[in-house]
Structure formats: structure tokens, C-alpha cells
Amino acid sequence: MENDVVCEGFFRAAEGAKISCLDKFQDGGLIQFILGNFLEAFYNFFAAVLQPQLWLDWSNSEALMRFIYYGASVEFFFVCFVGLLVLTAFAMWHRPLMWAVVRGLEWFGNGIGRLFAWAGLIMVIQQIIIVFMQRIFTRPDISVGFGIPLQFDISWFAEELKLFNALVVCLCVSYTFIQGGHVRVDLFYAGAKFRTKKIVDMFGAVFFMLPFAVVTWLYGWFFMWRHLVTPNPSASDSLELLLRKSRVLKWNVETIGFSPNGFNGYFIFKVLLCLFCVMVMLQAIAIFYRSYCEFMEGPESENKYLDKDTLGEGEEAYEGTH
């Protein structure tokens, strides 16, 4: 019966038609689906760039719903995938570009990580203040600021400590990887040859890090928006259904805590989940590019341009243990 459906238009169905010819082609099987989306990716990219008002004008509820839908859509995935393939192909031909991407991504990961690593110190200081206020001054709340202070119950600040932990986990993940701080379960890697290690790193970045981050993003994206707007969008909703929902769309940011006076900004954790996925994706690209460059250039290029923290002269014995 699908073969009997008349298609009109190529990238988009003509006015009054039910299906475009490209959509009909994609429905023909897995290979057609992949080839069709590769072809459509170029059209979708330029359509989004040339018509930003259709998805960035959030004063229009339909534009916001398009942004939500396409943020974790097949179309967006193939736009990013094709763009990455084009960049990688050109960077392999012109290796200085690949090194430039590595340096840029590692600079970004290091910068974000070094900034939000301070959340660990703030978390410790805040915990000390909570203990003093509860046990010594017997205060039920804490006020911060002058004039109109920020005043919440102590239980609010106690629950809010989890936010600092989430900041470190989600936003310092790339920084920790660059600095070699993640725990490695090593069965054969340490004794492998230099180029074998680079192959393992490239394989891990492509077949483990990127798929993990993509799948987490697909779930986390709609999980985040369900706590920011109403009616709740769903990953199974079609664009047409979401556009119909946009007629009654309104912001509804989650402000419900687990206790009556507890921390009520749990929507931030949903945002951090998506940011975590972005950091892992970017770091996976950096790992693949660095490993490829080092594989091609040999052992003398190992850790080239790597901006690694140090404890200073004479502290080599402690490097990698902090």
C-alpha cells in the first residue's frame, strides 16, 4: 500500500500532499533511510541557518516547539553527523586543522573544568557553614547578602549541596579526561605498542563514548523539557502533534523540592545532564583527532600541545594522584 502513495516535492511535500518523495524513499528500507537522511542533512542545515526565526524566535510558541522537536531528532543527528564527517575528512587531508580542533576542544574542556572545579571548594565551605549554623548558633535558616538577602531554610542549603557535586561531575568530565584523572580498567593497554594504543583510543571514542553520549542526549533532552514547559513534549510525538500542543504552550519550570523547605531547583540537574552529553561528545571528537594525529606522526608527537596541570617543580612524584 505504501507504494501506492503519491509523493509530491522532493525535500518537502508540496502543498496539500501527504508525503514528500524523499520521505517515501527513506521508508523503503534501512539503506534508503540512511542515504536519504545523508542527502537531506545538507538541505536541513541551510534551511535552519537561513530561517532562524522558525526555531529561535521563542516569543512564538511554534518556534519553541520546533526547537524542542529538532533538538533530539533524526534530522539534527544527521546534520551533526554529516558535518562531523566533512570536517574529519578535510582535517585528515590537512592535519594542522585537526591539531587546531584538538587544541580548541581541549582548551574549552580545560577552561570549563578549571572554572567549575571550584564548586568542590564551595561545597566544602557551605557544608562547614551549615554545621556551624545548626550546631553552634542553632539557626533554622541562612541569610546571604545585603539589603534584600537571599534567605532559605538550612535544609534548602543542605540539599543544594548536591548541585555542586553535579556541577563537578557534569562539567569537569572533559577536564578530568584531558588531565588523565579518570580510572582506567587496564587489561592490556599499558603493555601495548604506541600505535596499538592510539587505535584503541580511536575505537573507544567512536564506538563507546559517542554512542553513549548520543543515547543519553536523546533521553535527556525531552526529560529536561518536560520539566520546563507544559504541555509535556515526548520523544514519541510527531512535529505536527507538537505544533498542535504549541497552541497552549507555556513555561512551567519545575520548582518542587523533595521536602517542604528543601532545594527547589531540580530542573538545573536536567539541564546539566544535557550539558554533560555535550562535554562527552566534544571530548570524544578531541580524543579521536588527537589519537589519529599521534598515530600518523609517531611517538614523538605524544601529548603534543597538551595543556596538563602540574603541581610545580619537584612535585613529579605526586603527578596524576590528585
mmCIF file of C-alpha atoms in Angstrom:
data_model
loop_
_atom_site.group_PDB
_atom_site.id
_atom_site.type_symbol
_atom_site.label_atom_id
_atom_site.label_comp_id
_atom_site.label_asym_id
_atom_site.label_seq_id
_atom_site.Cartn_x
_atom_site.Cartn_y
_atom_site.Cartn_z
ATOM 1 C CA MET A 1 0.000 0.000 0.000
ATOM 2 C CA GLU A 2 2.923 2.362 0.705
ATOM 3 C CA ASN A 3 3.995 2.098 -2.922
ATOM 4 C CA ASP A 4 0.571 3.374 -3.945
ATOM 5 C CA VAL A 5 1.021 6.649 -2.015
ATOM 6 C CA VAL A 6 1.643 9.512 -4.425
ATOM 7 C CA CYS A 7 4.528 11.781 -3.384
ATOM 8 C CA GLU A 8 4.956 15.410 -4.380
ATOM 9 C CA GLY A 9 8.010 17.560 -3.927
ATOM 10 C CA PHE A 10 11.450 16.241 -3.075
ATOM 11 C CA PHE A 11 12.701 17.574 0.259
ATOM 12 C CA ARG A 12 9.283 18.724 1.428
ATOM 13 C CA ALA A 13 5.843 17.635 0.340
ATOM 14 C CA ALA A 14 4.039 20.046 -1.929
ATOM 15 C CA GLU A 15 1.063 21.996 -0.617
ATOM 16 C CA GLY A 16 -1.785 19.575 0.087
ATOM 17 C CA ALA A 17 0.363 16.455 -0.385
ATOM 18 C CA LYS A 18 0.806 13.893 2.391
ATOM 19 C CA ILE A 19 4.396 12.820 1.791
ATOM 20 C CA SER A 20 7.500 14.078 0.003
ATOM 21 C CA CYS A 21 9.356 11.893 -2.476
ATOM 22 C CA LEU A 22 12.439 11.830 -0.222
ATOM 23 C CA ASP A 23 10.349 10.654 2.752
ATOM 24 C CA LYS A 24 8.850 7.917 0.594
ATOM 25 C CA PHE A 25 12.349 6.882 -0.490
ATOM 26 C CA GLN A 26 13.513 6.747 3.152
ATOM 27 C CA ASP A 27 10.622 4.450 4.051
ATOM 28 C CA GLY A 28 11.924 1.857 1.582
ATOM 29 C CA GLY A 29 14.451 0.255 3.948
ATOM 30 C CA LEU A 30 17.466 0.853 6.201
ATOM 31 C CA ILE A 31 19.888 1.710 3.385
ATOM 32 C CA GLN A 32 17.391 4.105 1.799
ATOM 33 C CA PHE A 33 16.752 5.631 5.229
ATOM 34 C CA ILE A 34 20.442 6.341 5.798
ATOM 35 C CA LEU A 35 21.115 7.601 2.263
ATOM 36 C CA GLY A 36 18.016 9.782 2.313
ATOM 37 C CA ASN A 37 18.947 11.387 5.609
ATOM 38 C CA PHE A 38 22.515 11.986 4.419
ATOM 39 C CA LEU A 39 21.108 13.832 1.411
ATOM 40 C CA GLU A 40 18.532 15.707 3.432
ATOM 41 C CA ALA A 41 21.129 16.833 6.002
ATOM 42 C CA PHE A 42 22.545 19.472 3.637
ATOM 43 C CA TYR A 43 19.075 20.848 2.918
ATOM 44 C CA ASN A 44 18.136 20.886 6.618
ATOM 45 C CA PHE A 45 21.327 22.697 7.585
ATOM 46 C CA PHE A 46 20.859 25.556 5.171
ATOM 47 C CA ALA A 47 17.104 25.680 5.850
ATOM 48 C CA ALA A 48 17.810 26.145 9.577
ATOM 49 C CA VAL A 49 20.567 28.724 9.020
ATOM 50 C CA LEU A 50 18.571 30.782 6.519
ATOM 51 C CA GLN A 51 15.326 30.674 8.534
ATOM 52 C CA PRO A 52 16.393 31.072 12.194
ATOM 53 C CA GLN A 53 13.075 32.682 13.106
ATOM 54 C CA LEU A 54 11.342 29.325 12.647
ATOM 55 C CA TRP A 55 13.169 27.813 15.643
ATOM 56 C CA LEU A 56 14.930 30.622 17.553
ATOM 57 C CA ASP A 57 12.082 33.112 17.970
ATOM 58 C CA TRP A 58 10.867 31.780 21.313
ATOM 59 C CA SER A 59 8.255 34.519 21.584
ATOM 60 C CA ASN A 60 6.456 32.317 19.054
ATOM 61 C CA SER A 61 5.300 29.084 20.713
ATOM 62 C CA GLU A 62 5.546 27.160 17.431
ATOM 63 C CA ALA A 63 9.202 28.144 17.064
ATOM 64 C CA LEU A 64 9.917 26.901 20.581
ATOM 65 C CA MET A 65 8.200 23.602 19.842
ATOM 66 C CA ARG A 66 10.253 23.215 16.647
ATOM 67 C CA PHE A 67 13.403 23.819 18.694
ATOM 68 C CA ILE A 68 12.333 21.148 21.186
ATOM 69 C CA TYR A 69 11.426 18.651 18.462
ATOM 70 C CA TYR A 70 14.541 19.078 16.326
ATOM 71 C CA GLY A 71 16.908 19.161 19.341
ATOM 72 C CA ALA A 72 16.782 15.360 19.589
ATOM 73 C CA SER A 73 15.528 14.447 16.142
ATOM 74 C CA VAL A 74 16.852 12.206 13.398
ATOM 75 C CA GLU A 75 17.260 15.289 11.215
ATOM 76 C CA PHE A 76 19.501 17.042 13.755
ATOM 77 C CA PHE A 77 21.554 13.879 14.293
ATOM 78 C CA PHE A 78 22.327 13.533 10.588
ATOM 79 C CA VAL A 79 23.141 17.238 10.217
ATOM 80 C CA CYS A 80 25.724 16.910 13.014
ATOM 81 C CA PHE A 81 26.955 13.538 11.746
ATOM 82 C CA VAL A 82 27.436 14.699 8.172
ATOM 83 C CA GLY A 83 29.079 17.921 9.356
ATOM 84 C CA LEU A 84 31.487 15.912 11.513
ATOM 85 C CA LEU A 85 32.307 13.585 8.609
ATOM 86 C CA VAL A 86 33.048 16.532 6.314
ATOM 87 C CA LEU A 87 35.228 18.211 8.962
ATOM 88 C CA THR A 88 37.069 14.959 9.696
ATOM 89 C CA ALA A 89 37.738 14.247 6.015
ATOM 90 C CA PHE A 90 39.114 17.735 5.434
ATOM 91 C CA ALA A 91 41.142 17.610 8.676
ATOM 92 C CA MET A 92 42.706 14.271 7.676
ATOM 93 C CA TRP A 93 43.777 15.877 4.413
ATOM 94 C CA HIS A 94 45.067 18.998 6.181
ATOM 95 C CA ARG A 95 46.395 17.762 9.534
ATOM 96 C CA PRO A 96 47.162 21.225 11.009
ATOM 97 C CA LEU A 97 43.391 21.788 11.010
ATOM 98 C CA MET A 98 42.935 18.588 13.022
ATOM 99 C CA TRP A 99 45.519 19.736 15.556
ATOM 100 C CA ALA A 100 43.775 23.105 15.733
ATOM 101 C CA VAL A 101 40.461 21.393 16.523
ATOM 102 C CA VAL A 102 42.172 19.288 19.193
ATOM 103 C CA ARG A 103 43.730 22.349 20.809
ATOM 104 C CA GLY A 104 40.433 24.233 20.670
ATOM 105 C CA LEU A 105 38.378 21.412 22.184
ATOM 106 C CA GLU A 106 40.936 20.701 24.886
ATOM 107 C CA TRP A 107 41.212 24.406 25.681
ATOM 108 C CA PHE A 108 37.432 24.515 26.062
ATOM 109 C CA GLY A 109 37.316 21.380 28.215
ATOM 110 C CA ASN A 110 40.164 22.579 30.421
ATOM 111 C CA GLY A 111 38.636 26.041 30.802
ATOM 112 C CA ILE A 112 35.191 24.777 31.778
ATOM 113 C CA GLY A 113 36.658 22.163 34.108
ATOM 114 C CA ARG A 114 39.033 24.533 35.872
ATOM 115 C CA LEU A 115 36.223 27.005 36.425
ATOM 116 C CA PHE A 116 33.641 24.588 37.803
ATOM 117 C CA ALA A 117 36.189 22.625 39.841
ATOM 118 C CA TRP A 118 35.830 25.495 42.325
ATOM 119 C CA ALA A 119 32.344 24.143 43.031
ATOM 120 C CA GLY A 120 34.051 21.447 45.105
ATOM 121 C CA LEU A 121 35.623 24.048 47.376
ATOM 122 C CA ILE A 122 32.354 25.992 47.645
ATOM 123 C CA MET A 123 30.565 22.756 48.571
ATOM 124 C CA VAL A 124 33.000 22.109 51.443
ATOM 125 C CA ILE A 125 32.760 25.675 52.742
ATOM 126 C CA GLN A 126 28.970 25.621 52.584
ATOM 127 C CA GLN A 127 28.850 22.327 54.484
ATOM 128 C CA ILE A 128 31.036 23.816 57.235
ATOM 129 C CA ILE A 129 28.750 26.849 57.467
ATOM 130 C CA ILE A 130 25.680 24.587 57.722
ATOM 131 C CA VAL A 131 27.242 22.629 60.586
ATOM 132 C CA PHE A 132 28.191 25.815 62.461
ATOM 133 C CA MET A 133 24.749 27.389 61.953
ATOM 134 C CA GLN A 134 22.959 24.245 63.127
ATOM 135 C CA ARG A 135 25.142 23.059 65.975
ATOM 136 C CA ILE A 136 26.641 26.255 67.356
ATOM 137 C CA PHE A 137 24.276 29.108 66.502
ATOM 138 C CA THR A 138 21.131 26.878 66.366
ATOM 139 C CA ARG A 139 19.723 28.887 63.467
ATOM 140 C CA PRO A 140 16.922 27.409 61.303
ATOM 141 C CA ASP A 141 17.909 29.432 58.226
ATOM 142 C CA ILE A 142 20.811 31.184 56.498
ATOM 143 C CA SER A 143 20.742 34.690 55.018
ATOM 144 C CA VAL A 144 23.254 35.703 52.341
ATOM 145 C CA GLY A 145 23.624 39.275 51.024
ATOM 146 C CA PHE A 146 22.733 42.824 51.999
ATOM 147 C CA GLY A 147 19.516 44.823 51.787
ATOM 148 C CA ILE A 148 17.206 42.124 50.460
ATOM 149 C CA PRO A 149 19.226 38.989 51.325
ATOM 150 C CA LEU A 150 18.940 35.511 49.901
ATOM 151 C CA GLN A 151 17.299 33.681 52.785
ATOM 152 C CA PHE A 152 16.414 29.985 52.829
ATOM 153 C CA ASP A 153 15.936 27.267 55.408
ATOM 154 C CA ILE A 154 19.083 25.326 56.294
ATOM 155 C CA SER A 155 17.542 22.231 54.733
ATOM 156 C CA TRP A 156 17.466 24.141 51.413
ATOM 157 C CA PHE A 157 21.219 24.749 51.558
ATOM 158 C CA ALA A 158 21.839 21.169 52.712
ATOM 159 C CA GLU A 159 20.005 19.711 49.709
ATOM 160 C CA GLU A 160 21.579 22.272 47.382
ATOM 161 C CA LEU A 161 24.987 20.707 48.084
ATOM 162 C CA LYS A 162 24.061 18.054 45.504
ATOM 163 C CA LEU A 163 24.092 20.785 42.849
ATOM 164 C CA PHE A 164 27.788 21.490 43.427
ATOM 165 C CA ASN A 165 28.533 17.796 43.122
ATOM 166 C CA ALA A 166 26.562 17.652 39.863
ATOM 167 C CA LEU A 167 28.486 20.663 38.508
ATOM 168 C CA VAL A 168 31.781 18.894 39.122
ATOM 169 C CA VAL A 169 30.623 15.573 37.650
ATOM 170 C CA CYS A 170 28.932 17.003 34.537
ATOM 171 C CA LEU A 171 31.155 19.932 33.618
ATOM 172 C CA CYS A 172 34.573 18.658 34.701
ATOM 173 C CA VAL A 173 34.312 15.357 32.814
ATOM 174 C CA SER A 174 36.365 16.584 29.824
ATOM 175 C CA TYR A 175 38.919 18.321 32.043
ATOM 176 C CA THR A 176 39.438 15.150 34.088
ATOM 177 C CA PHE A 177 39.917 13.105 30.904
ATOM 178 C CA ILE A 178 42.447 15.561 29.479
ATOM 179 C CA GLN A 179 44.376 15.531 32.754
ATOM 180 C CA GLY A 180 44.328 11.712 32.858
ATOM 181 C CA GLY A 181 42.292 11.625 36.048
ATOM 182 C CA HIS A 182 39.664 9.027 35.131
ATOM 183 C CA VAL A 183 40.080 5.495 36.463
ATOM 184 C CA ARG A 184 41.208 3.130 33.689
ATOM 185 C CA VAL A 185 40.494 -0.600 33.889
ATOM 186 C CA ASP A 186 43.630 -1.786 32.133
ATOM 187 C CA LEU A 187 43.907 -5.389 30.900
ATOM 188 C CA PHE A 188 46.384 -4.977 28.036
ATOM 189 C CA TYR A 189 46.588 -1.241 27.228
ATOM 190 C CA ALA A 190 49.720 -0.389 29.275
ATOM 191 C CA GLY A 191 51.799 -3.103 27.581
ATOM 192 C CA ALA A 192 50.551 -2.413 24.064
ATOM 193 C CA LYS A 193 52.617 -0.722 21.375
ATOM 194 C CA PHE A 194 52.241 3.010 20.821
ATOM 195 C CA ARG A 195 50.151 2.803 17.651
ATOM 196 C CA THR A 196 48.042 -0.005 19.118
ATOM 197 C CA LYS A 197 47.131 2.337 21.985
ATOM 198 C CA LYS A 198 46.105 5.010 19.505
ATOM 199 C CA ILE A 199 43.868 2.536 17.646
ATOM 200 C CA VAL A 200 42.232 1.521 20.932
ATOM 201 C CA ASP A 201 41.660 5.181 21.823
ATOM 202 C CA MET A 202 40.089 5.914 18.444
ATOM 203 C CA PHE A 203 37.894 2.817 18.640
ATOM 204 C CA GLY A 204 36.749 3.691 22.154
ATOM 205 C CA ALA A 205 35.911 7.278 21.211
ATOM 206 C CA VAL A 206 33.837 6.248 18.171
ATOM 207 C CA PHE A 207 32.125 3.090 19.419
ATOM 208 C CA PHE A 208 31.759 3.765 23.136
ATOM 209 C CA MET A 209 31.937 7.459 24.072
ATOM 210 C CA LEU A 210 29.941 8.912 21.177
ATOM 211 C CA PRO A 211 27.101 6.335 21.166
ATOM 212 C CA PHE A 212 26.781 6.598 24.955
ATOM 213 C CA ALA A 213 26.568 10.381 24.794
ATOM 214 C CA VAL A 214 24.109 10.364 21.871
ATOM 215 C CA VAL A 215 21.737 7.878 23.519
ATOM 216 C CA THR A 216 21.871 9.785 26.811
ATOM 217 C CA TRP A 217 21.147 13.015 24.938
ATOM 218 C CA LEU A 218 18.113 11.513 23.205
ATOM 219 C CA TYR A 219 16.594 10.603 26.568
ATOM 220 C CA GLY A 220 17.877 13.621 28.496
ATOM 221 C CA TRP A 221 16.704 16.261 26.009
ATOM 222 C CA PHE A 222 12.979 15.541 26.347
ATOM 223 C CA PHE A 223 13.421 14.696 30.033
ATOM 224 C CA MET A 224 14.726 18.239 30.507
ATOM 225 C CA TRP A 225 11.947 19.950 28.534
ATOM 226 C CA ARG A 226 9.229 18.013 30.365
ATOM 227 C CA HIS A 227 10.312 19.934 33.463
ATOM 228 C CA LEU A 228 10.451 23.318 31.725
ATOM 229 C CA VAL A 229 7.257 23.638 29.650
ATOM 230 C CA THR A 230 3.706 22.386 29.567
ATOM 231 C CA PRO A 231 2.062 20.507 27.885
ATOM 232 C CA ASN A 232 4.872 18.000 28.217
ATOM 233 C CA PRO A 233 6.670 17.119 24.973
ATOM 234 C CA SER A 234 7.529 13.470 24.354
ATOM 235 C CA ALA A 235 10.168 11.750 22.249
ATOM 236 C CA SER A 236 7.385 9.824 20.506
ATOM 237 C CA ASP A 237 5.472 12.989 19.492
ATOM 238 C CA SER A 238 5.497 13.954 15.837
ATOM 239 C CA LEU A 239 6.251 17.501 14.781
ATOM 240 C CA GLU A 240 2.616 18.003 13.783
ATOM 241 C CA LEU A 241 1.438 16.926 17.259
ATOM 242 C CA LEU A 242 3.918 19.220 18.991
ATOM 243 C CA LEU A 243 2.841 22.153 16.827
ATOM 244 C CA ARG A 244 -0.754 21.498 17.887
ATOM 245 C CA LYS A 245 0.382 21.412 21.512
ATOM 246 C CA SER A 246 2.103 24.778 20.988
ATOM 247 C CA ARG A 247 -1.312 26.474 20.959
ATOM 248 C CA VAL A 248 -1.465 26.048 24.748
ATOM 249 C CA LEU A 249 2.283 26.072 25.377
ATOM 250 C CA LYS A 250 3.603 27.931 28.418
ATOM 251 C CA TRP A 251 6.703 27.915 30.576
ATOM 252 C CA ASN A 252 6.329 25.762 33.684
ATOM 253 C CA VAL A 253 9.775 25.489 35.284
ATOM 254 C CA GLU A 254 9.934 22.775 37.938
ATOM 255 C CA THR A 255 10.242 24.314 41.438
ATOM 256 C CA ILE A 256 9.149 21.373 43.588
ATOM 257 C CA GLY A 257 11.592 20.024 46.170
ATOM 258 C CA PHE A 258 11.726 16.692 47.955
ATOM 259 C CA SER A 259 10.906 18.380 51.264
ATOM 260 C CA PRO A 260 8.714 21.420 52.088
ATOM 261 C CA ASN A 261 11.680 23.753 52.698
ATOM 262 C CA GLY A 262 14.220 21.857 50.588
ATOM 263 C CA PHE A 263 16.086 22.790 47.439
ATOM 264 C CA ASN A 264 13.641 23.566 44.634
ATOM 265 C CA GLY A 265 15.885 23.995 41.604
ATOM 266 C CA TYR A 266 15.978 20.397 40.449
ATOM 267 C CA PHE A 267 15.375 21.422 36.830
ATOM 268 C CA ILE A 268 19.039 22.503 36.817
ATOM 269 C CA PHE A 269 20.069 18.851 37.103
ATOM 270 C CA LYS A 270 18.153 18.086 33.898
ATOM 271 C CA VAL A 271 19.991 20.910 32.128
ATOM 272 C CA LEU A 272 23.316 19.617 33.457
ATOM 273 C CA LEU A 273 22.548 16.153 32.075
ATOM 274 C CA CYS A 274 22.341 17.608 28.560
ATOM 275 C CA LEU A 275 25.488 19.687 29.099
ATOM 276 C CA PHE A 276 27.256 16.540 30.287
ATOM 277 C CA CYS A 277 26.378 14.851 26.974
ATOM 278 C CA VAL A 278 27.787 17.808 25.032
ATOM 279 C CA MET A 279 31.038 17.709 27.003
ATOM 280 C CA VAL A 280 31.438 13.958 26.395
ATOM 281 C CA MET A 281 30.705 14.313 22.657
ATOM 282 C CA LEU A 282 33.252 17.096 22.236
ATOM 283 C CA GLN A 283 35.841 15.190 24.235
ATOM 284 C CA ALA A 284 35.266 12.056 22.133
ATOM 285 C CA ILE A 285 35.983 14.081 18.998
ATOM 286 C CA ALA A 286 39.118 15.517 20.609
ATOM 287 C CA ILE A 287 40.313 12.033 21.618
ATOM 288 C CA PHE A 288 39.762 10.628 18.128
ATOM 289 C CA TYR A 289 41.506 13.556 16.437
ATOM 290 C CA ARG A 290 44.458 13.552 18.853
ATOM 291 C CA SER A 291 44.869 9.778 18.601
ATOM 292 C CA TYR A 292 44.753 9.907 14.797
ATOM 293 C CA CYS A 293 47.369 12.673 14.652
ATOM 294 C CA GLU A 294 49.649 10.881 17.092
ATOM 295 C CA PHE A 295 49.148 7.606 15.212
ATOM 296 C CA MET A 296 50.200 9.237 11.950
ATOM 297 C CA GLU A 297 53.118 11.231 13.374
ATOM 298 C CA GLY A 298 54.574 8.616 15.724
ATOM 299 C CA PRO A 299 55.666 8.543 19.396
ATOM 300 C CA GLU A 300 57.437 11.901 19.166
ATOM 301 C CA SER A 301 54.043 13.612 18.841
ATOM 302 C CA GLU A 302 52.587 12.061 22.017
ATOM 303 C CA ASN A 303 50.934 14.698 24.243
ATOM 304 C CA LYS A 304 51.678 17.359 21.660
ATOM 305 C CA TYR A 305 50.035 20.699 22.610
ATOM 306 C CA LEU A 306 48.589 19.010 25.731
ATOM 307 C CA ASP A 307 47.818 21.593 28.414
ATOM 308 C CA LYS A 308 48.217 19.451 31.503
ATOM 309 C CA ASP A 309 48.181 20.800 35.041
ATOM 310 C CA THR A 310 51.277 20.387 37.192
ATOM 311 C CA LEU A 311 51.970 20.703 40.890
ATOM 312 C CA GLY A 312 55.214 22.513 40.175
ATOM 313 C CA GLU A 313 58.912 21.687 40.083
ATOM 314 C CA GLY A 314 59.943 18.900 42.431
ATOM 315 C CA GLU A 315 56.410 17.505 42.742
ATOM 316 C CA GLU A 316 56.673 14.946 39.942
ATOM 317 C CA ALA A 317 56.083 12.046 42.327
ATOM 318 C CA TYR A 318 52.605 13.340 43.065
ATOM 319 C CA GLU A 319 51.562 13.975 39.468
ATOM 320 C CA GLY A 320 48.443 12.070 38.461
ATOM 321 C CA THR A 321 47.461 11.289 42.067
ATOM 322 C CA HIS A 322 45.341 14.378 42.726
#
